[in-house]
Coordinates of C-alpha atoms in Angstrom, one line a residue:
X1 CA 41.8 7.6 58.5
X2 CA 42.7 4.6 56.4
X3 CA 39.2 3.2 57.0
X4 CA 37.6 6.5 55.9
X5 CA 39.7 6.7 52.8
X6 CA 38.9 3.0 52.0
X7 CA 35.1 3.7 52.5
X8 CA 35.2 6.7 50.2
X9 CA 37.2 4.7 47.5
X10 CA 34.7 1.8 47.8
X11 CA 31.8 4.3 47.5
X12 CA 33.3 5.8 44.3
X13 CA 33.8 2.3 42.8
X14 CA 30.2 1.2 43.6
X15 CA 28.8 4.5 42.4
X16 CA 30.9 4.2 39.1
X17 CA 29.7 0.6 38.5
X18 CA 26.1 1.6 39.1
X19 CA 26.4 4.5 36.7
X20 CA 27.9 2.2 34.0
X21 CA 25.1 -0.3 34.4
X22 CA 22.5 2.5 34.1
X23 CA 24.3 3.8 31.0
X24 CA 24.4 0.4 29.4
X25 CA 20.7 -0.1 30.0
X26 CA 19.9 3.2 28.3
X27 CA 22.0 2.3 25.3
X28 CA 20.3 -1.1 24.9
X29 CA 16.9 0.5 25.2
X30 CA 17.9 3.2 22.6
X31 CA 19.1 0.5 20.2
X32 CA 15.9 -1.6 20.5
X33 CA 13.8 1.5 19.9
X34 CA 15.7 2.4 16.8
X35 CA 15.4 -1.2 15.4
X36 CA 11.6 -1.2 16.2
X37 CA 11.1 2.2 14.5
X38 CA 12.9 1.1 11.3
X39 CA 11.2 -2.3 10.9
X40 CA 12.6 -2.7 7.4
X41 CA 11.7 -5.7 5.1
X42 CA 14.7 -7.6 3.7
X43 CA 14.0 -7.6 0.0
X44 CA 17.6 -7.5 -1.1
X45 CA 20.1 -8.9 1.4
X46 CA 23.4 -8.2 -0.4
X47 CA 23.4 -4.3 -0.1
X48 CA 21.9 -2.2 2.6
X49 CA 21.4 0.9 0.4
X50 CA 19.6 -1.0 -2.3
X51 CA 17.4 -2.7 0.3
X52 CA 16.5 0.6 1.9
X53 CA 15.9 2.3 -1.5
X54 CA 13.5 -0.5 -2.6
X55 CA 11.7 -0.3 0.7
X56 CA 11.1 3.4 0.2
X57 CA 9.9 2.7 -3.4
X58 CA 7.5 0.1 -2.1
X59 CA 6.1 2.6 0.5
X60 CA 5.2 4.9 -2.4
X61 CA 4.1 2.7 -5.3
X62 CA 2.2 -0.4 -6.3
X63 CA 3.0 -3.0 -7.3
X64 CA 5.9 -3.6 -4.9
X65 CA 9.4 -4.5 -6.1
X66 CA 10.0 -8.0 -4.7
X67 CA 13.1 -10.1 -4.2
X68 CA 12.2 -12.4 -7.1
X69 CA 12.2 -9.4 -9.5
X70 CA 15.9 -8.5 -8.7
X71 CA 19.1 -9.9 -10.2
X72 CA 22.6 -8.8 -9.7
X73 CA 24.0 -6.8 -12.6
X74 CA 27.0 -8.4 -14.4
X75 CA 29.6 -5.7 -14.9
X76 CA 33.3 -6.2 -15.7
X77 CA 33.2 -10.0 -15.6
X78 CA 31.4 -10.4 -12.3
X79 CA 28.1 -10.0 -10.6
X80 CA 27.9 -6.8 -8.5
X81 CA 26.2 -6.8 -5.1
X82 CA 25.7 -3.0 -5.3
X83 CA 23.9 -3.0 -8.6
X84 CA 20.6 -4.8 -9.3
X85 CA 18.4 -5.0 -12.3
X86 CA 14.6 -4.9 -11.8
X87 CA 12.6 -7.3 -14.0
X88 CA 10.6 -5.2 -16.5
X89 CA 9.2 -6.3 -19.9
X90 CA 9.8 -3.0 -21.7
X91 CA 12.7 -1.2 -20.1
X92 CA 16.0 -2.0 -18.4
X93 CA 15.9 -0.6 -14.8
X94 CA 19.0 -0.8 -12.7
X95 CA 19.5 0.5 -9.2
X96 CA 23.0 1.4 -8.0
X97 CA 24.3 1.9 -4.5
X98 CA 27.4 4.0 -5.4
X99 CA 28.6 4.6 -1.8
X100 CA 27.4 5.5 1.8
X101 CA 28.8 8.3 3.8
X102 CA 27.6 9.5 7.2
X103 CA 24.2 7.9 6.8
X104 CA 23.6 9.3 3.3
X105 CA 23.5 6.8 0.4
X106 CA 24.5 8.0 -3.1
X107 CA 22.0 6.1 -5.2
X108 CA 21.5 6.0 -9.0
X109 CA 18.6 4.6 -11.1
X110 CA 19.2 3.8 -14.8
X111 CA 16.2 3.4 -17.1
X112 CA 17.0 2.5 -20.7
X113 CA 15.8 0.6 -23.7
X114 CA 16.1 -3.1 -24.1
X115 CA 17.4 -4.5 -27.4
X116 CA 14.5 -5.5 -29.8
X117 CA 11.8 -4.1 -27.5
X118 CA 10.1 -0.8 -28.3
X119 CA 9.2 1.2 -25.3
X120 CA 7.0 4.3 -25.6
X121 CA 7.9 7.7 -24.4
X122 CA 5.0 7.4 -21.9
X123 CA 6.6 4.2 -20.4
X124 CA 9.8 6.1 -19.9
X125 CA 7.9 9.1 -18.4
X126 CA 6.1 6.9 -15.9
X127 CA 9.4 5.5 -14.6
X128 CA 10.8 9.0 -14.6
X129 CA 7.9 10.2 -12.5
X130 CA 8.2 7.3 -10.0
X131 CA 11.9 7.6 -9.4
X132 CA 12.2 11.4 -9.5
X133 CA 9.5 11.6 -6.8
X134 CA 11.4 9.0 -4.8
X135 CA 14.5 11.2 -5.0
X136 CA 12.6 14.4 -4.1
X137 CA 9.1 14.1 -2.7
X138 CA 8.8 17.9 -2.6
X139 CA 8.3 18.1 -6.4
X140 CA 4.7 18.6 -7.5
X141 CA 3.2 16.7 -10.4
X142 CA 3.2 19.9 -12.4
X143 CA 6.9 20.5 -11.7
X144 CA 7.8 17.0 -12.7
X145 CA 5.7 17.2 -15.9
X146 CA 7.4 20.5 -16.8
X147 CA 10.9 19.1 -16.2
X148 CA 10.1 16.0 -18.3
X149 CA 8.8 18.1 -21.2
X150 CA 11.8 20.4 -21.1
X151 CA 14.2 17.4 -20.8
X152 CA 12.9 15.6 -23.9
X153 CA 12.1 18.8 -26.0
X154 CA 15.6 19.1 -27.4
X155 CA 19.0 17.4 -27.2
X156 CA 20.2 16.8 -23.7
X157 CA 23.1 14.8 -22.3
X158 CA 22.8 16.1 -18.7
X159 CA 20.2 17.8 -16.6
X160 CA 19.7 18.8 -13.0
X161 CA 16.6 19.0 -10.8
X162 CA 17.0 20.0 -7.2
X163 CA 20.4 18.3 -6.6
X164 CA 19.3 15.3 -8.7
X165 CA 22.0 14.8 -11.4
X166 CA 20.5 13.4 -14.5
X167 CA 22.5 11.9 -17.4
X168 CA 20.3 11.3 -20.4
X169 CA 20.2 10.8 -24.1
X170 CA 17.2 12.7 -25.4
X171 CA 16.6 14.4 -28.7
X172 CA 13.4 16.2 -29.9
X173 CA 10.9 14.0 -28.1
X174 CA 12.8 10.7 -28.3
X175 CA 14.6 9.2 -25.4
X176 CA 17.1 6.4 -25.2
X177 CA 17.8 6.4 -21.4
X178 CA 18.1 8.4 -18.3
X179 CA 20.1 7.9 -15.1
X180 CA 19.2 9.8 -11.9
X181 CA 21.7 10.2 -9.1
X182 CA 21.4 11.8 -5.7
X183 CA 22.6 11.5 -2.1
X184 CA 19.6 10.2 0.0
X185 CA 19.0 9.7 3.7
X186 CA 17.3 6.3 3.7

């Protein structure tokens, strides 16, 4: 009787160990497949959300944003890892990773004037088109154009397009800045 009980106990232990090894192999394969599927370039190493956001931008637009175009934004007396400025001759463009929650990144893009540089409304509009499409690819060119025209047609300090929160300073065809914010699955 003791031998039978011992054999059953050994069988359970061996079966359990075999099952654990099988499970570990599946987890390892799953992790490898996920990493292979993502194959993300490291453009900005100090913040995952910003790096993923820039990778998505580069999938959609030319020329690419490259690491040499990025610098950390100096806010409150220190350089911030989660805010970068993108080199641009006409406009200040800053990308913010506000926070990450359950795989969603709350991202913002600020586009504004530079001191002593005159940027045209068309230059603002091109940046608006690029970034609003990145935030919501379901918007048609006509929708975006209509939203833009409405946004700059009169005084606005805030605006909303399909869950994209927009803080802006526009007045009768003139624009000083806009900032787009939305939760994104990157």
